[in-house]
mmCIF file of C-alpha atoms and ligand atoms in Angstrom:
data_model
loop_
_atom_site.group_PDB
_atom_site.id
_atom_site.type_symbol
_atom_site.label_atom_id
_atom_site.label_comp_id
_atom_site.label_asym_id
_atom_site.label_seq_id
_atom_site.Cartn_x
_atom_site.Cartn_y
_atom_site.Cartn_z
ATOM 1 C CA UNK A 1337 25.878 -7.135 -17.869
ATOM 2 C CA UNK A 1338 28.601 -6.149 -15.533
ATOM 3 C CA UNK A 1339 28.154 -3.036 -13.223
ATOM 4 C CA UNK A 1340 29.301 0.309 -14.594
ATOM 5 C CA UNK A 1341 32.201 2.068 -12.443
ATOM 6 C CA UNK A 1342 32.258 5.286 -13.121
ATOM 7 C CA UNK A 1343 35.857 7.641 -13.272
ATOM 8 C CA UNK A 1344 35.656 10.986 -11.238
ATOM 9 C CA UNK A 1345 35.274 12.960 -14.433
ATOM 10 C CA UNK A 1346 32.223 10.972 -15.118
ATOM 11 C CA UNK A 1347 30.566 11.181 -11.563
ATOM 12 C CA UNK A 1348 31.327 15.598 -11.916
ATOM 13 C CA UNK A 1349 29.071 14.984 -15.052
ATOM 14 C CA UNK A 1350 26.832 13.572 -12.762
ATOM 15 C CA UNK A 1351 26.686 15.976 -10.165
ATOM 16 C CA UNK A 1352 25.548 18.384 -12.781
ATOM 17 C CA UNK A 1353 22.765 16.210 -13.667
ATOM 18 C CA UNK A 1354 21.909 15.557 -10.104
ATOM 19 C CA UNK A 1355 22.349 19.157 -9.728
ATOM 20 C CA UNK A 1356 19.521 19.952 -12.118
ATOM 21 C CA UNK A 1357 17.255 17.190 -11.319
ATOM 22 C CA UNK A 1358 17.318 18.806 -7.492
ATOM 23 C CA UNK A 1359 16.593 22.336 -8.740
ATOM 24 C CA UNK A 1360 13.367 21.411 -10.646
ATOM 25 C CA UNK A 1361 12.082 19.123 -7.860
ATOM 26 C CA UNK A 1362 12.945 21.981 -5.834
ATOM 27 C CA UNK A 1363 11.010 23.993 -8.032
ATOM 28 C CA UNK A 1364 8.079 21.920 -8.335
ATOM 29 C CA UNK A 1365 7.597 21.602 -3.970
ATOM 30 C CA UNK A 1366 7.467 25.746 -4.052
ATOM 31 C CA UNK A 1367 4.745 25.603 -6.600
ATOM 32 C CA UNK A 1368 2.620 22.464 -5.451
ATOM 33 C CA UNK A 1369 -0.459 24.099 -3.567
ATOM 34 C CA UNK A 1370 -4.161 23.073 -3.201
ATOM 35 C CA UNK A 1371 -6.301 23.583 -7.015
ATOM 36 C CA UNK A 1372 -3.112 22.906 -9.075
ATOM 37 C CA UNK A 1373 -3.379 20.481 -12.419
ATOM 38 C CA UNK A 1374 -1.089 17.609 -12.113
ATOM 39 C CA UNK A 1375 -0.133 18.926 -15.852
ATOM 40 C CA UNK A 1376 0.539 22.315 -14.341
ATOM 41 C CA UNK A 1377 3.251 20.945 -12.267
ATOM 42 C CA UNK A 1378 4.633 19.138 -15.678
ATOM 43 C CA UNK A 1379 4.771 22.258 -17.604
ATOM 44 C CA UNK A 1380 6.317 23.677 -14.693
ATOM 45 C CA UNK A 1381 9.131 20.906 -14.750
ATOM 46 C CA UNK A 1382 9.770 21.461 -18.315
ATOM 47 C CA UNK A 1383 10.060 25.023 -18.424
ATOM 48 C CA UNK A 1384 12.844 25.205 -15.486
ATOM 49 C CA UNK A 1385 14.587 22.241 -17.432
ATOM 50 C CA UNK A 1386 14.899 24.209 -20.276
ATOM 51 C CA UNK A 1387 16.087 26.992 -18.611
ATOM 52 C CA UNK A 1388 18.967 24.968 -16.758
ATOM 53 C CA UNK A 1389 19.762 23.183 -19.940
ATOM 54 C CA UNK A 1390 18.913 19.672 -19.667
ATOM 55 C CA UNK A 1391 16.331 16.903 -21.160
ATOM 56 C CA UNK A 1392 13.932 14.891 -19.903
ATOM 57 C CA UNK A 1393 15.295 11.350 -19.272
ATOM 58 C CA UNK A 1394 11.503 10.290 -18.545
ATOM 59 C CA UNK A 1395 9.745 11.973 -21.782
ATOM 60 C CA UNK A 1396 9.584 9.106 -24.527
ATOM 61 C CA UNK A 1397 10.848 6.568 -22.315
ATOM 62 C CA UNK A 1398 8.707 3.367 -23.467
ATOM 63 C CA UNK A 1399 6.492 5.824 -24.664
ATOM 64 C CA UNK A 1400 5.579 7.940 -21.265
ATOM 65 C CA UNK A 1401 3.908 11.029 -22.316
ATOM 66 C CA UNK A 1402 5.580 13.701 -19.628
ATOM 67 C CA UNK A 1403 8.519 14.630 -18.063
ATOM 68 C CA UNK A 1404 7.611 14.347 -14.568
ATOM 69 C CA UNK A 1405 5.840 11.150 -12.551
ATOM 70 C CA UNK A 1406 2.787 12.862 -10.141
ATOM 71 C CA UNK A 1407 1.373 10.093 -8.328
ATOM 72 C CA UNK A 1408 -1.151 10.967 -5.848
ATOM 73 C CA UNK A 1409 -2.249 9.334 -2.159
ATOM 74 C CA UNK A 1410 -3.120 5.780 -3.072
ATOM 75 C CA UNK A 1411 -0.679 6.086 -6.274
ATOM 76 C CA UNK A 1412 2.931 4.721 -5.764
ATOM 77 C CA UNK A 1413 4.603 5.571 -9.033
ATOM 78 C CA UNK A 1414 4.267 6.469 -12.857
ATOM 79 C CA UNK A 1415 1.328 8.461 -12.788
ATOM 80 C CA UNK A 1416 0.728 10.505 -15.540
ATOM 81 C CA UNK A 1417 0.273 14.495 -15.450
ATOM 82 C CA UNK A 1418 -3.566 15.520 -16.771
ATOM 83 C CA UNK A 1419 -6.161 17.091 -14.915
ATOM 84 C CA UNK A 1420 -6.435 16.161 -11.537
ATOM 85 C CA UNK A 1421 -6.622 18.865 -9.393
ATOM 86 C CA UNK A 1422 -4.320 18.755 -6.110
ATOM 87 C CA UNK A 1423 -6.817 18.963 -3.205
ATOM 88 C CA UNK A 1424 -5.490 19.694 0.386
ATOM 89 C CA UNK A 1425 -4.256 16.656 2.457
ATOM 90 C CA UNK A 1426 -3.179 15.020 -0.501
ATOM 91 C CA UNK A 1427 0.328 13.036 -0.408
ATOM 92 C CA UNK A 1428 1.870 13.949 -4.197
ATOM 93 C CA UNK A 1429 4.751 11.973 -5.222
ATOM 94 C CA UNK A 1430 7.128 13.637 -7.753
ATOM 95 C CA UNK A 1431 9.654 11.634 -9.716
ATOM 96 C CA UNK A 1432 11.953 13.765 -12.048
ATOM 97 C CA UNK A 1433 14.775 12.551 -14.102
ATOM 98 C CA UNK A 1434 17.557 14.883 -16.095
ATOM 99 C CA UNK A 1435 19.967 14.400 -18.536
ATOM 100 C CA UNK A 1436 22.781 17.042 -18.985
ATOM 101 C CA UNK A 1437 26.145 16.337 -20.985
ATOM 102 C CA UNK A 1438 24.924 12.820 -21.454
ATOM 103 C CA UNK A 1439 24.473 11.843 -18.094
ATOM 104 C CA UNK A 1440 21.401 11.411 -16.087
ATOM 105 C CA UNK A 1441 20.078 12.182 -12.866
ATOM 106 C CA UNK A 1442 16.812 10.800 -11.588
ATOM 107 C CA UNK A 1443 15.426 11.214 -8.078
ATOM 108 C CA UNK A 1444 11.898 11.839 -6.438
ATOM 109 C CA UNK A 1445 10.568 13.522 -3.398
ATOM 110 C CA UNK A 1446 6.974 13.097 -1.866
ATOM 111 C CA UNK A 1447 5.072 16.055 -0.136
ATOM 112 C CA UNK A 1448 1.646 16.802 1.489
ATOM 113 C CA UNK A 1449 -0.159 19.339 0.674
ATOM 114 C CA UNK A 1450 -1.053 21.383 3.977
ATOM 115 C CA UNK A 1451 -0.637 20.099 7.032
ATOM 116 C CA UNK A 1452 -1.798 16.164 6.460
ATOM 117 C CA UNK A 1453 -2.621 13.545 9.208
ATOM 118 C CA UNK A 1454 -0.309 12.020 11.435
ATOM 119 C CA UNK A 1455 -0.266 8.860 9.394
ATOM 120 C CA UNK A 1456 1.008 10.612 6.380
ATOM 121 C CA UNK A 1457 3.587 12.511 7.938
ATOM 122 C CA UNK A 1458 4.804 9.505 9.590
ATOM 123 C CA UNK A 1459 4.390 7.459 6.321
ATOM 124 C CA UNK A 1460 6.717 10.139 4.534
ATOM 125 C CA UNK A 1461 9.498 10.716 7.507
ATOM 126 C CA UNK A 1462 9.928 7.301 7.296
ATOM 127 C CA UNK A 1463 10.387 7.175 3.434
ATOM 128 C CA UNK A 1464 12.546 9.727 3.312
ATOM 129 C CA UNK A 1465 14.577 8.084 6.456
ATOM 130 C CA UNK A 1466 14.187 4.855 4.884
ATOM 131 C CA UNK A 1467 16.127 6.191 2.155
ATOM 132 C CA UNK A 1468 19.235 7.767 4.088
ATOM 133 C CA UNK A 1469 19.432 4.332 5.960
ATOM 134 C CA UNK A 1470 19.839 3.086 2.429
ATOM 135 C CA UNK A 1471 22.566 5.739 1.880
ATOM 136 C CA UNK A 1472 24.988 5.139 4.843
ATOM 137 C CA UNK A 1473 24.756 1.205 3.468
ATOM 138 C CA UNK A 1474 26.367 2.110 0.600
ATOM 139 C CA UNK A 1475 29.458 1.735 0.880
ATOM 140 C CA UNK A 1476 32.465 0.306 -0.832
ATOM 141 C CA UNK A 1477 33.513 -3.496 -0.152
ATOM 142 C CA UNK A 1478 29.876 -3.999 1.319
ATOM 143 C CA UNK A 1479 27.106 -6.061 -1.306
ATOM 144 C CA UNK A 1480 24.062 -4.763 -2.560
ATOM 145 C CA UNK A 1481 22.017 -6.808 0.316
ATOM 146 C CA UNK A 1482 23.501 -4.522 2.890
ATOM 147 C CA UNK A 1483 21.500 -1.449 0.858
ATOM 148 C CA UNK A 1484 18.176 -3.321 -0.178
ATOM 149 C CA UNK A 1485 18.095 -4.514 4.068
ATOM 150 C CA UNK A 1486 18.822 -1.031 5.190
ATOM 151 C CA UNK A 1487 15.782 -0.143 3.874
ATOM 152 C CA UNK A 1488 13.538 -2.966 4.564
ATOM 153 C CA UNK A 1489 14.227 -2.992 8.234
ATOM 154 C CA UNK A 1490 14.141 0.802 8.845
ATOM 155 C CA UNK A 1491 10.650 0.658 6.893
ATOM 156 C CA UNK A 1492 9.364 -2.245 8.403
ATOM 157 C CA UNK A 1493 10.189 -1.143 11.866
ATOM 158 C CA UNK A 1494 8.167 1.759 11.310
ATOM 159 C CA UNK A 1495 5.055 -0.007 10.545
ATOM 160 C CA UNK A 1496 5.210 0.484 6.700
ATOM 161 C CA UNK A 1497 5.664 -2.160 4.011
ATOM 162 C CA UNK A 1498 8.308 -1.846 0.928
ATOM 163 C CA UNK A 1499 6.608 -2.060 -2.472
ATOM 164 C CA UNK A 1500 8.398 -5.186 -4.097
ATOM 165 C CA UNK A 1501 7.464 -5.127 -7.932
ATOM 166 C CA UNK A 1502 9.116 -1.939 -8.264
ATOM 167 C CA UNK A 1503 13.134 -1.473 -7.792
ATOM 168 C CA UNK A 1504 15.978 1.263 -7.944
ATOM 169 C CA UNK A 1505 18.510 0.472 -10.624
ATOM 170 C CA UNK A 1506 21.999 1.477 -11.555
ATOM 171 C CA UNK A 1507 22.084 5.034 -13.676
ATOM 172 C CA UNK A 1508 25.055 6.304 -15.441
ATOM 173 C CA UNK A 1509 24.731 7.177 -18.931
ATOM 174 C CA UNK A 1510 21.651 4.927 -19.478
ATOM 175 C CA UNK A 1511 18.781 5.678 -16.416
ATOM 176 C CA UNK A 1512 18.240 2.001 -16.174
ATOM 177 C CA UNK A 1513 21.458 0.480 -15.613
ATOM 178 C CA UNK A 1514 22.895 -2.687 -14.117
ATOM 179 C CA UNK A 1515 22.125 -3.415 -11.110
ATOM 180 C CA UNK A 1516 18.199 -3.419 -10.094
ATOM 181 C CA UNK A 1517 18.291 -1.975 -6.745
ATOM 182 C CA UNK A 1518 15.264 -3.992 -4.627
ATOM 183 C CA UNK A 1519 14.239 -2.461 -1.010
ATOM 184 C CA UNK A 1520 14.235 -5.687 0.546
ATOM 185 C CA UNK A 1521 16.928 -8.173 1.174
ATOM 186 C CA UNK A 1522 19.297 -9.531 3.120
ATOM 187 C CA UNK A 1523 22.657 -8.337 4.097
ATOM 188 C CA UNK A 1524 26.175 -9.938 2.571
ATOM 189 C CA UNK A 1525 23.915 -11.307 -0.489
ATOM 190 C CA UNK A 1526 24.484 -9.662 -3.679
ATOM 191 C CA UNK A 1527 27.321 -7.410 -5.680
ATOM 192 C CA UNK A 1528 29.912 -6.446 -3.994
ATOM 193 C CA UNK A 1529 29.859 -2.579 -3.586
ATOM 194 C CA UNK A 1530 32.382 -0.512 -5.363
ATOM 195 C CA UNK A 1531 34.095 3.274 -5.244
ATOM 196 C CA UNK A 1532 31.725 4.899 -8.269
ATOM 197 C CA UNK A 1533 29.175 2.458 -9.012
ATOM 198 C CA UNK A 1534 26.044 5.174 -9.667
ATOM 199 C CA UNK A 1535 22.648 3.857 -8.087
ATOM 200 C CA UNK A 1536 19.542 5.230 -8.007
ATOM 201 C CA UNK A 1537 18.237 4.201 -4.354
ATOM 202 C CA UNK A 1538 14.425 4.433 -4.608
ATOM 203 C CA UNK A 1539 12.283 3.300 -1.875
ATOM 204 C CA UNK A 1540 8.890 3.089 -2.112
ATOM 205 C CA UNK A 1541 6.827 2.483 1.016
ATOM 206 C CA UNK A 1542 2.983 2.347 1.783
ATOM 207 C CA UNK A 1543 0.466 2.108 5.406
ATOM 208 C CA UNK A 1544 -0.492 -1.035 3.811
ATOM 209 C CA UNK A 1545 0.439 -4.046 2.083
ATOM 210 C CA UNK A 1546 3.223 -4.688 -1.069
ATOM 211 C CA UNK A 1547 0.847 -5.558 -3.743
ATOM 212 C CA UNK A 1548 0.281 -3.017 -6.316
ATOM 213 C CA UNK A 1549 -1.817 -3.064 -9.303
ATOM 214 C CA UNK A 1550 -1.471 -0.905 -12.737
ATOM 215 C CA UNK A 1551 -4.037 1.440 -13.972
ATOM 216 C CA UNK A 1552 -6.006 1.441 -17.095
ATOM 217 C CA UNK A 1553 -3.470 4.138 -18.672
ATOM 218 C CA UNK A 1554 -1.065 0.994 -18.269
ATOM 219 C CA UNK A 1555 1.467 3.152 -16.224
ATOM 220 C CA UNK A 1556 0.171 4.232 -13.505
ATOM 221 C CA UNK A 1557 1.148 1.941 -9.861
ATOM 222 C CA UNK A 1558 -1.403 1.778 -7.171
ATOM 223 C CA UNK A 1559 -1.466 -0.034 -4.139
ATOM 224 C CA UNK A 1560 -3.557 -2.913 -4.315
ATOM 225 C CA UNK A 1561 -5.543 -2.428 -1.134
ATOM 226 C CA UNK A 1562 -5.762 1.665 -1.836
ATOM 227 C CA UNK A 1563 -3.381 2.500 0.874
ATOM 228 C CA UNK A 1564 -0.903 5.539 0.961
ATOM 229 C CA UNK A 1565 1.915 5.405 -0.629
ATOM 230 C CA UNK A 1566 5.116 7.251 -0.815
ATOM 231 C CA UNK A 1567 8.369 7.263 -3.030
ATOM 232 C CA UNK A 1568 11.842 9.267 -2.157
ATOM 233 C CA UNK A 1569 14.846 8.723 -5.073
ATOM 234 C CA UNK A 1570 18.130 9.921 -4.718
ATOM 235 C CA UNK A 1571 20.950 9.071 -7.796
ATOM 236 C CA UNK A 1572 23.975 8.230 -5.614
ATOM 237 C CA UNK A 1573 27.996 7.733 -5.886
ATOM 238 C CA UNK A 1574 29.107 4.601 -3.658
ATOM 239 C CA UNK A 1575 32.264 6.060 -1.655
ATOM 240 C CA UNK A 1576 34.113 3.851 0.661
ATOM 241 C CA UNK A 1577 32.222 5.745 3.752
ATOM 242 C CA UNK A 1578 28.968 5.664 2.526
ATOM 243 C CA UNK A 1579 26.823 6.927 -0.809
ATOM 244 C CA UNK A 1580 27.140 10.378 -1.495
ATOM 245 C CA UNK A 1581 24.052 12.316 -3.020
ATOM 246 C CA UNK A 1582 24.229 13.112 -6.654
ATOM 247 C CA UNK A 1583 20.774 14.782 -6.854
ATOM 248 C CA UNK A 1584 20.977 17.916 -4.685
ATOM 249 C CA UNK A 1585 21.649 21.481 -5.030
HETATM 250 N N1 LIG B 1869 12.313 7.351 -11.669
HETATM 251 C C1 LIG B 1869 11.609 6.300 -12.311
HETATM 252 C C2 LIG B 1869 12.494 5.117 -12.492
HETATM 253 O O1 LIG B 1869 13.451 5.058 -11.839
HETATM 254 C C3 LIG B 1869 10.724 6.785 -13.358
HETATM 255 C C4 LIG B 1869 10.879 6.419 -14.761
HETATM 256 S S1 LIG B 1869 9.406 6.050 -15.465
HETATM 257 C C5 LIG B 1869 9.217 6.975 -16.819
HETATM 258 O O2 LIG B 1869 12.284 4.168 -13.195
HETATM 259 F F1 LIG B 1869 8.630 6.256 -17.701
HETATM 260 F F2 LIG B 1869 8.571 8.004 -16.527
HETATM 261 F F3 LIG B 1869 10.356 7.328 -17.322
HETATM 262 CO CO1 LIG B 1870 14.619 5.729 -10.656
#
């Protein structure tokens, strides 16, 4: 399938998702705290979606049960909200995904609860750096390769490996759109960039190694060797100077 460019109307629509997506994230890192139920923090989610007037691009999808992703210290991705209680020191990733007017945002931020070690605070700076590296890539008349090695080398550099199994992805109408979106690569391979192609720019880094392995609920992604892991997502616009960030407030 060819990539999707989207017209300026279409990207405003987008904003507004983005816009949402950020305000329940937002929402969700003032209520994480120490004792919370990873359910809590979905019921949370839902009620401030309602409330700003949007749907859950994650709830049914393939059958997942929630509308947020809570995936804890050794836990990548796609955990499910139940009853695990947030302890302090814990690294909780949460991965939240909107659809208003038809279009969807979908982005993910990773925090620790309390103060944390100096490894996890380093694991997540770099994440979330990792990410804006991936950003200032993306821009139009470069290829996808410049993106995906952006983030490998920034990661890498730190000390921290890039999940490989797991991708960001084009978004638009659909979440999962053409094209998949890997954190590793090389530059001038791939696409060709262009003015409003919509990507969601996920990368997913751990202290360890890239293998992962899926838990028993069949969704949730661990690392393989029970390292830390940590996620940032941003749904982005390629400009000709660079992404800009769909998924704020
Ligand atoms: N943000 C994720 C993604 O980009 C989460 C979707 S998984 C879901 O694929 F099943 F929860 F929807
Ligand atoms: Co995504």
């Amino acid at each position: 399938m060819a990539i999707g460019i989207k017209n300026e109307r279409e990207i405003d629509l987008m904003r507004k998702a983005g816009r949402v997506t950020a305000l329940v994230l937002e929402t969700l890192r003032d209520s994480i705290q120490a004792g919370i139920k990873t359910r809590e923090l979905n019921e949370i989610a839902e009620r401030e979606l309602r409330k700003l007037g949007g749907r859950s691009s994650f709830k049914g999808y393939r059958g997942y049960p929630a509308s947020v992703c809570v995936s804890v210290n050794d836990e990548i991705v796609h955990g499910i909200p139940g009853d695990r209680v947030i302890k302090e020191g814990d690294i909780v990733s949460l991965d939240f995904g909107a659809i208003v007017d038809g279009y969807q945002g979908d982005s993910a931020i990773t925090v620790i609860v309390g103060e944390g070690g100096l490894l996890a605070r380093s694991l997540l700076s770099a994440t979330q750096e990792s990410l804006a590296a991936g950003i200032a890539a993306a821009k139009a008349g470069g290829r996808l390769g410049d993106v995906s090695s952006a983030i490998q080398r920034y990661a890498e550099a730190r000390g921290f490996s890039v999940i490989r199994e797991y991708t960001g992805h084009g978004i638009g109408r659909e979440m999962h759109e053409d094209p998949l979106v890997p954190n590793f690569g090389e530059p001038g391979t791939g696409p060709e960039l262009k003015k409003g192609m919509t990507l969601a720019l996920e990368p997913m880094l751990t202290t360890g190694g890239w293998r992962t392995k899926v838990g028993r609920d069949n969704w949730v992604v661990s690392t393989a060797d029970g390292s830390m892991a940590a996620h940032f997502e941003h749904t982005v616009a390629v400009t000709a100077s660079g992404a800009e960030i769909l998924t704020r407030v």
